[in-house]
Short mmCIF file of C-alpha atoms and ligand atoms in Angstrom, two decimals:
data_model
loop_
_atom_site.label_atom_id
_atom_site.label_comp_id
_atom_site.label_asym_id
_atom_site.label_seq_id
_atom_site.Cartn_x
_atom_site.Cartn_y
_atom_site.Cartn_z
CA MET A 193 5.67 22.75 -1.51
CA THR A 194 8.82 22.08 -3.12
CA VAL A 195 10.73 18.78 -4.62
CA GLN A 196 12.99 19.26 -1.56
CA GLU A 197 9.74 19.22 0.61
CA LEU A 198 8.38 16.29 -1.34
CA ALA A 199 11.73 13.93 -1.29
CA ALA A 200 11.86 14.80 2.37
CA THR A 201 8.13 13.43 2.66
CA ALA A 202 9.23 10.67 0.83
CA HIS A 203 11.69 9.78 2.62
CA ARG A 204 10.30 9.83 6.23
CA LEU A 205 7.75 7.56 5.13
CA VAL A 206 9.75 4.74 3.82
CA GLY A 207 13.11 5.40 3.97
CA SER A 208 13.26 5.75 7.99
CA GLY A 209 13.47 2.11 8.53
CA LYS A 210 9.67 1.79 9.11
CA GLY A 211 6.66 1.20 6.89
CA ILE A 212 3.28 2.52 5.69
CA LEU A 213 0.01 0.94 7.14
CA ALA A 214 -3.00 0.85 4.30
CA MET A 215 -6.47 1.68 6.11
CA ASP A 216 -7.93 2.68 2.97
CA GLU A 217 -11.01 0.37 2.41
CA SER A 218 -13.79 2.07 0.83
CA ASN A 219 -17.04 1.80 2.83
CA SER A 220 -18.08 -1.03 0.87
CA THR A 221 -14.32 -3.09 0.96
CA CYS A 222 -14.37 -2.32 4.70
CA ASP A 223 -17.77 -3.55 4.77
CA LYS A 224 -16.89 -6.94 2.92
CA ARG A 225 -14.26 -7.82 5.41
CA PHE A 226 -16.18 -6.89 9.07
CA ALA A 227 -19.64 -9.20 7.62
CA ALA A 228 -16.92 -12.57 6.72
CA VAL A 229 -15.64 -11.98 10.59
CA GLY A 230 -19.10 -11.12 11.95
CA ALA A 231 -18.88 -7.59 11.99
CA PRO A 232 -21.20 -5.11 12.12
CA GLU A 233 -21.82 -2.98 8.94
CA THR A 234 -22.30 0.34 9.74
CA GLU A 235 -20.47 3.78 9.94
CA GLU A 236 -20.28 3.47 13.61
CA ALA A 237 -18.17 0.13 12.88
CA ARG A 238 -15.77 1.37 11.17
CA ARG A 239 -15.28 3.92 13.24
CA SER A 240 -14.44 1.79 16.28
CA TRP A 241 -12.29 -0.28 14.13
CA ARG A 242 -10.52 2.97 12.87
CA GLU A 243 -9.79 4.20 16.38
CA LEU A 244 -8.37 1.43 17.58
CA ILE A 245 -6.29 1.25 14.89
CA VAL A 246 -5.26 4.54 14.91
CA THR A 247 -4.43 4.81 18.90
CA THR A 248 -2.96 1.55 18.78
CA PRO A 249 0.10 2.06 21.33
CA GLN A 250 4.35 2.55 20.30
CA LEU A 251 2.58 2.34 16.85
CA GLY A 252 4.30 5.03 15.71
CA ASP A 253 7.63 3.46 16.03
CA SER A 254 6.74 0.74 13.64
CA ILE A 255 4.84 3.10 11.20
CA SER A 256 5.38 5.61 9.14
CA GLY A 257 2.88 6.69 7.68
CA THR A 258 -1.17 5.52 7.54
CA ILE A 259 -3.13 5.46 4.12
CA LEU A 260 -7.40 6.98 5.22
CA TYR A 261 -10.08 7.10 3.52
CA ASP A 262 -12.45 10.34 2.63
CA GLU A 263 -15.02 9.09 5.47
CA THR A 264 -11.82 7.75 7.51
CA ILE A 265 -10.05 11.40 7.31
CA ARG A 266 -13.12 12.69 8.59
CA GLN A 267 -13.55 11.19 11.08
CA ARG A 268 -12.82 11.29 14.92
CA LYS A 269 -12.25 9.20 18.47
CA LYS A 270 -15.35 9.23 20.32
CA ASP A 271 -13.13 12.03 22.47
CA GLY A 272 -13.84 13.78 20.12
CA THR A 273 -10.43 13.88 18.37
CA SER A 274 -9.78 14.12 14.79
CA PHE A 275 -7.50 10.76 14.29
CA VAL A 276 -5.69 12.88 12.01
CA ASN A 277 -4.28 14.83 14.74
CA VAL A 278 -4.01 11.21 17.28
CA LEU A 279 -2.36 10.10 13.93
CA THR A 280 0.29 13.40 13.22
CA GLY A 281 0.28 13.55 17.55
CA ALA A 282 2.53 9.67 17.71
CA GLY A 283 4.64 10.95 14.79
CA ILE A 284 3.05 9.22 11.81
CA ILE A 285 1.90 11.24 9.00
CA PRO A 286 -1.39 10.94 7.29
CA GLY A 287 -2.29 10.41 4.00
CA ILE A 288 -5.08 9.72 1.57
CA LYS A 289 -6.47 7.47 -1.24
CA VAL A 290 -7.65 9.34 -3.56
CA ASP A 291 -9.32 7.63 -6.42
CA THR A 292 -12.44 6.50 -6.90
CA GLY A 293 -12.10 2.52 -8.08
CA ALA A 294 -11.07 -0.12 -10.43
CA LYS A 295 -13.91 0.20 -13.44
CA ALA A 296 -14.86 -2.02 -15.84
CA LEU A 297 -12.71 -1.35 -19.34
CA ALA A 298 -14.38 -0.09 -21.80
CA GLY A 299 -13.45 -1.92 -25.01
CA HIS A 300 -11.91 -5.02 -22.70
CA PRO A 301 -13.63 -7.43 -21.40
CA GLY A 302 -12.67 -9.00 -17.96
CA GLU A 303 -9.96 -5.84 -17.43
CA THR A 304 -11.19 -2.57 -16.09
CA VAL A 305 -9.16 1.07 -15.55
CA THR A 306 -8.62 3.46 -12.43
CA GLU A 307 -10.90 6.36 -12.25
CA GLY A 308 -11.29 9.84 -9.96
CA LEU A 309 -9.18 12.23 -12.09
CA ASP A 310 -12.39 14.09 -12.19
CA GLY A 311 -12.42 16.66 -9.80
CA LEU A 312 -8.90 15.84 -8.68
CA ARG A 313 -7.00 18.90 -7.94
CA ILE A 314 -9.86 20.39 -5.96
CA ARG A 315 -10.31 17.43 -3.46
CA LEU A 316 -6.64 17.19 -3.61
CA GLN A 317 -6.74 21.17 -2.08
CA GLU A 318 -8.97 19.95 0.33
CA TYR A 319 -7.42 17.13 2.30
CA PHE A 320 -3.84 18.77 2.24
CA GLN A 321 -5.55 21.69 3.66
CA MET A 322 -7.04 18.69 6.24
CA GLY A 323 -3.08 17.02 7.03
CA ALA A 324 -2.78 14.47 4.16
CA ARG A 325 0.85 14.73 3.25
CA PHE A 326 0.74 11.83 0.30
CA ALA A 327 -2.11 10.68 -1.75
CA LYS A 328 -2.38 6.24 -3.24
CA TRP A 329 -4.07 5.54 -6.72
CA ARG A 330 -4.28 2.14 -7.23
CA ALA A 331 -4.47 0.51 -10.40
CA VAL A 332 -5.13 -3.19 -11.21
CA ILE A 333 -4.07 -5.17 -13.96
CA SER A 334 -4.79 -9.56 -14.25
CA PRO A 335 -2.30 -11.43 -15.87
CA ALA A 336 -4.85 -14.39 -15.41
CA GLY A 337 -6.01 -16.15 -18.82
CA GLY A 338 -4.15 -14.72 -21.13
CA LEU A 339 -4.75 -11.34 -19.78
CA PRO A 340 -3.06 -8.23 -19.45
CA SER A 341 -4.03 -6.15 -22.62
CA ARG A 342 -1.74 -3.43 -24.23
CA GLY A 343 -4.77 -1.12 -24.06
CA CYS A 344 -5.52 -1.89 -20.05
CA ILE A 345 -1.93 -1.71 -18.95
CA LYS A 346 -1.70 1.88 -20.84
CA ALA A 347 -4.78 3.20 -19.56
CA ASN A 348 -4.13 1.99 -16.16
CA ALA A 349 -0.28 4.25 -16.35
CA HIS A 350 -1.79 7.27 -17.80
CA ALA A 351 -4.44 7.94 -15.10
CA LEU A 352 -1.34 6.68 -12.39
CA ALA A 353 0.69 9.32 -13.67
CA ARG A 354 -1.90 12.23 -14.37
CA TYR A 355 -2.63 11.58 -10.85
CA ALA A 356 1.33 12.18 -9.85
CA ALA A 357 1.32 14.92 -11.31
CA LEU A 358 -1.48 16.86 -9.38
CA CYS A 359 -0.27 14.80 -6.34
CA GLN A 360 2.73 16.56 -6.61
CA GLU A 361 1.26 20.49 -7.51
CA ALA A 362 -0.84 20.18 -4.73
CA GLY A 363 2.18 18.90 -2.33
CA LEU A 364 1.08 15.42 -1.53
CA VAL A 365 3.93 12.74 -2.25
CA PRO A 366 1.68 10.28 -4.91
CA ILE A 367 2.39 6.77 -4.14
CA VAL A 368 2.20 5.25 -7.52
CA GLU A 369 0.23 1.91 -7.09
CA PRO A 370 0.11 -0.84 -10.13
CA GLU A 371 -0.97 -4.14 -8.72
CA VAL A 372 -0.71 -7.41 -10.65
CA LEU A 373 -2.94 -9.32 -8.76
CA MET A 374 -2.17 -12.72 -8.05
CA ALA A 375 -5.52 -14.52 -8.27
CA GLY A 376 -5.12 -16.64 -11.11
CA ASP A 377 -3.18 -20.04 -12.34
CA HIS A 378 -0.51 -18.32 -13.98
CA THR A 379 3.80 -18.74 -13.04
CA LEU A 380 5.76 -16.69 -11.16
CA GLU A 381 7.57 -16.07 -14.90
CA ARG A 382 4.18 -14.89 -16.32
CA CYS A 383 4.15 -12.28 -13.00
CA ARG A 384 7.23 -10.74 -13.72
CA GLU A 385 7.07 -10.01 -17.45
CA VAL A 386 3.55 -8.88 -16.60
CA THR A 387 4.98 -6.84 -13.47
CA GLU A 388 8.08 -5.42 -16.09
CA GLU A 389 5.70 -4.62 -18.90
CA THR A 390 3.51 -2.26 -16.63
CA LEU A 391 6.76 -0.69 -14.49
CA HIS A 392 8.38 -0.27 -17.97
CA CYS A 393 4.74 2.06 -19.57
CA VAL A 394 4.11 3.45 -16.27
CA PHE A 395 7.43 5.12 -15.56
CA ASN A 396 6.94 6.27 -19.32
CA GLN A 397 3.99 7.88 -18.48
CA LEU A 398 4.87 9.51 -15.78
CA TYR A 399 7.77 10.79 -18.19
CA ALA A 400 5.76 12.24 -20.38
CA GLN A 401 3.58 14.31 -17.37
CA SER A 402 6.27 16.06 -16.02
CA VAL A 403 6.16 13.97 -12.82
CA ILE A 404 9.15 14.22 -9.92
CA LEU A 405 10.36 10.61 -9.10
CA GLU A 406 12.35 12.84 -6.56
CA GLY A 407 8.88 13.01 -4.88
CA ILE A 408 7.24 9.42 -5.26
CA ILE A 409 6.90 6.32 -4.17
CA LEU A 410 6.25 3.39 -5.89
CA LYS A 411 4.21 0.48 -4.90
CA PRO A 412 4.28 -2.93 -6.69
CA ASN A 413 3.24 -6.29 -6.15
CA MET A 414 6.15 -8.76 -4.98
CA VAL A 415 6.83 -10.78 -8.03
CA LEU A 416 4.39 -14.21 -7.10
CA PRO A 417 3.10 -16.85 -9.15
CA GLY A 418 -1.11 -17.28 -8.71
CA LEU A 419 -2.59 -18.45 -6.10
CA ASN A 420 -3.37 -21.23 -7.81
CA CYS A 421 -0.71 -21.78 -10.24
CA PRO A 422 0.74 -25.45 -9.29
CA LYS A 423 4.48 -24.37 -8.72
CA GLN A 424 4.58 -22.41 -5.70
CA GLN A 425 8.27 -20.98 -5.50
CA ALA A 426 10.54 -20.42 -2.55
CA VAL A 427 9.95 -17.26 -0.19
CA ASP A 428 13.95 -16.60 -1.23
CA GLU A 429 12.95 -17.26 -5.09
CA VAL A 430 10.38 -14.48 -4.72
CA ALA A 431 12.51 -12.27 -3.24
CA VAL A 432 15.81 -12.69 -5.87
CA ALA A 433 12.73 -12.40 -8.80
CA THR A 434 11.21 -9.29 -7.31
CA VAL A 435 14.96 -7.44 -6.70
CA ALA A 436 15.73 -8.85 -10.58
CA SER A 437 12.70 -6.88 -12.06
CA LEU A 438 12.42 -3.62 -9.86
CA LEU A 439 16.43 -3.57 -11.11
CA ARG A 440 15.40 -3.66 -14.45
CA VAL A 441 12.90 -0.86 -14.60
CA VAL A 442 13.08 0.98 -11.50
CA PRO A 443 14.70 4.26 -11.97
CA ALA A 444 17.45 5.47 -9.21
CA SER A 445 15.73 9.40 -8.03
CA VAL A 446 12.80 7.02 -6.91
CA PRO A 447 13.22 7.98 -3.23
CA GLY A 448 11.72 4.24 -2.13
CA ILE A 449 9.62 1.35 -3.11
CA ALA A 450 6.59 0.27 -0.80
CA PHE A 451 5.25 -2.90 -1.21
CA LEU A 452 1.55 -3.99 -1.20
CA SER A 453 0.23 -7.47 0.15
CA GLY A 454 -1.91 -7.95 -2.06
CA GLY A 455 -4.36 -10.39 -0.08
CA GLN A 456 -0.31 -12.71 1.16
CA ARG A 457 -0.75 -14.92 4.39
CA SER A 458 0.80 -12.14 6.78
CA GLU A 459 3.31 -14.09 7.85
CA LEU A 460 4.17 -15.27 4.92
CA ALA A 461 4.23 -11.68 3.59
CA SER A 462 6.80 -10.17 6.53
CA ALA A 463 9.08 -13.36 5.55
CA ARG A 464 9.29 -12.54 1.73
CA LEU A 465 9.67 -8.49 2.75
CA ASN A 466 12.60 -10.42 5.24
CA ALA A 467 14.28 -12.06 2.00
CA ILE A 468 13.67 -9.17 0.12
CA ASN A 469 15.62 -7.11 2.46
CA ILE A 470 18.11 -10.03 3.00
CA ILE A 471 19.04 -8.91 -0.49
CA ALA A 472 18.98 -5.61 -0.58
CA ARG A 473 21.71 -5.64 2.48
CA SER A 474 24.22 -7.91 0.89
CA THR A 475 27.27 -5.76 0.42
CA SER A 476 26.91 -6.88 -3.57
CA SER A 477 23.83 -6.20 -4.47
CA ARG A 478 23.39 -2.23 -3.64
CA LEU A 479 20.02 -1.10 -4.68
CA PRO A 480 19.36 2.30 -5.27
CA TRP A 481 16.23 1.98 -2.95
CA PRO A 482 14.85 1.66 0.31
CA LEU A 483 12.45 -1.33 0.04
CA ALA A 484 9.52 -1.07 2.62
CA PHE A 485 5.78 -2.23 2.66
CA SER A 486 2.59 -0.71 2.40
CA PHE A 487 0.95 -3.64 3.38
CA ALA A 488 -2.95 -3.50 4.41
CA ARG A 489 -4.48 -6.75 5.12
CA ALA A 490 -1.11 -8.44 6.31
CA ILE A 491 -0.77 -5.77 8.98
CA GLN A 492 -4.56 -5.14 9.90
CA GLN A 493 -6.31 -9.31 9.25
CA PRO A 494 -5.09 -10.72 12.22
CA ALA A 495 -6.47 -8.02 14.00
CA LEU A 496 -9.69 -7.79 12.45
CA GLU A 497 -10.17 -11.82 13.16
CA ILE A 498 -9.73 -11.07 16.59
CA TRP A 499 -11.62 -7.56 17.51
CA ARG A 500 -14.73 -8.74 15.00
CA GLY A 501 -16.82 -6.02 16.33
CA GLN A 502 -16.82 -6.80 20.17
CA GLU A 503 -15.56 -3.79 22.43
CA ASN A 504 -13.75 -6.40 25.02
CA ARG A 505 -11.73 -6.97 22.37
CA VAL A 506 -9.54 -4.21 21.61
CA LEU A 507 -6.75 -4.26 23.05
CA ALA A 508 -6.14 -7.61 21.96
CA ALA A 509 -6.60 -6.95 18.67
CA GLN A 510 -4.41 -3.74 19.11
CA HIS A 511 -1.98 -6.21 20.66
CA ALA A 512 -2.34 -8.41 17.27
CA LEU A 513 -2.18 -5.03 15.04
CA ALA A 514 0.72 -3.84 16.90
CA HIS A 515 2.88 -7.17 16.45
CA ARG A 516 2.51 -7.61 13.22
CA ALA A 517 3.69 -4.37 12.29
CA HIS A 518 6.95 -4.81 14.15
CA CYS A 519 7.56 -7.84 12.48
CA ASN A 520 7.65 -6.03 8.93
CA LYS A 521 9.54 -3.36 10.83
CA ALA A 522 11.95 -6.19 11.37
CA ALA A 523 12.19 -7.69 7.92
CA LEU A 524 13.12 -4.28 7.15
CA GLN A 525 16.95 -4.67 8.46
CA GLY A 526 16.23 -8.70 7.44
CA GLU A 527 15.87 -9.62 11.23
CA TYR A 528 12.21 -11.10 10.84
CA SER A 529 12.35 -14.71 12.16
CA ALA A 530 9.73 -17.30 12.51
CA ALA A 531 10.34 -17.50 16.51
CA MET A 532 9.59 -13.58 16.46
CA GLU A 533 5.45 -14.65 15.45
CA ARG A 534 6.00 -17.43 19.31
CA THR A 535 6.56 -14.13 20.96
P1 LIG B 721 -2.71 -5.09 0.90
O1 LIG B 721 -1.77 -4.66 0.75
O2 LIG B 721 -4.20 -5.52 1.33
O3 LIG B 721 -2.89 -5.22 -0.72
O4 LIG B 721 -3.41 -3.51 0.62
C1 LIG B 721 -2.43 -2.70 -0.27
C2 LIG B 721 -3.45 -1.17 -0.44
O5 LIG B 721 -3.07 -0.21 -0.19
C3 LIG B 721 -4.31 -1.82 -1.87
O6 LIG B 721 -4.90 -0.99 -2.24
#
């Protein structure tokens, strides 16, 4: 795989006016979300839910790629068609989550390091053969209660860079996801500081590991106040802070940035993404990269709450899923408005 091919895949994913749908929940996370809405916590329920998602009509109009999980990339529709074939048939690029989760970081109480490097080269080769063309690895940084430590940021950035280098070797575009969490009472200013420090460290490590920046996608958090912070900035202030931070730390050679939603309410995530793209599209800002989305909860949650494991709710849930995908696509043009939620 050449640099040009990696760059072309990255461009199709985030430079085409569409975004990425993350449906890469591990089985345990998926089960937890099912339990919260009363859906059965079984392999067949997970398969049905994922079939609902990948067969949503016109999904490919708004979604350029979907991130799958190891169980999911091997699953099939009831009629036997593999999910990978369904997606590629709809013009959607299949991707794969390859980390094995955030585990307690020794010597750093309350912090985690994301694992999964052992055996990764072999796993990436298998996923490529199965049709995946990009991958995801999520590092988790908490800014709550005096955290994060320098050691946590560095350990996670190093792992992200090692993962990214292995992906490129295998012909997969790595989504590099260092998530600064929303949980906590920290201010927006604190989130900004931690986000910038984390991204500086990540790009430093990517450089040290010879990762080709033209062949990655960055998946950051938006710069937000903590969920329990008494001061909650307006949508426009969040957008200004987010764009300013990214401009300070993300090299221009990165082909695109796709935000995670991080547990924001769906409509708020769309409104913030829209405000970010209004800034991006203004002639004075001239940003070097497109600003897309790679949402899981902010696209899936309303549909999941309709479905709740019931066969007779599939069409209504698909309608809700397509609606959220469509709203977020509109937000990439700065054309999302609350009125779209009433249609
Ligand atoms: P959320 O949009 O729900 O944060 O999920 C994105 C993701 O892929 C987390 O790793």
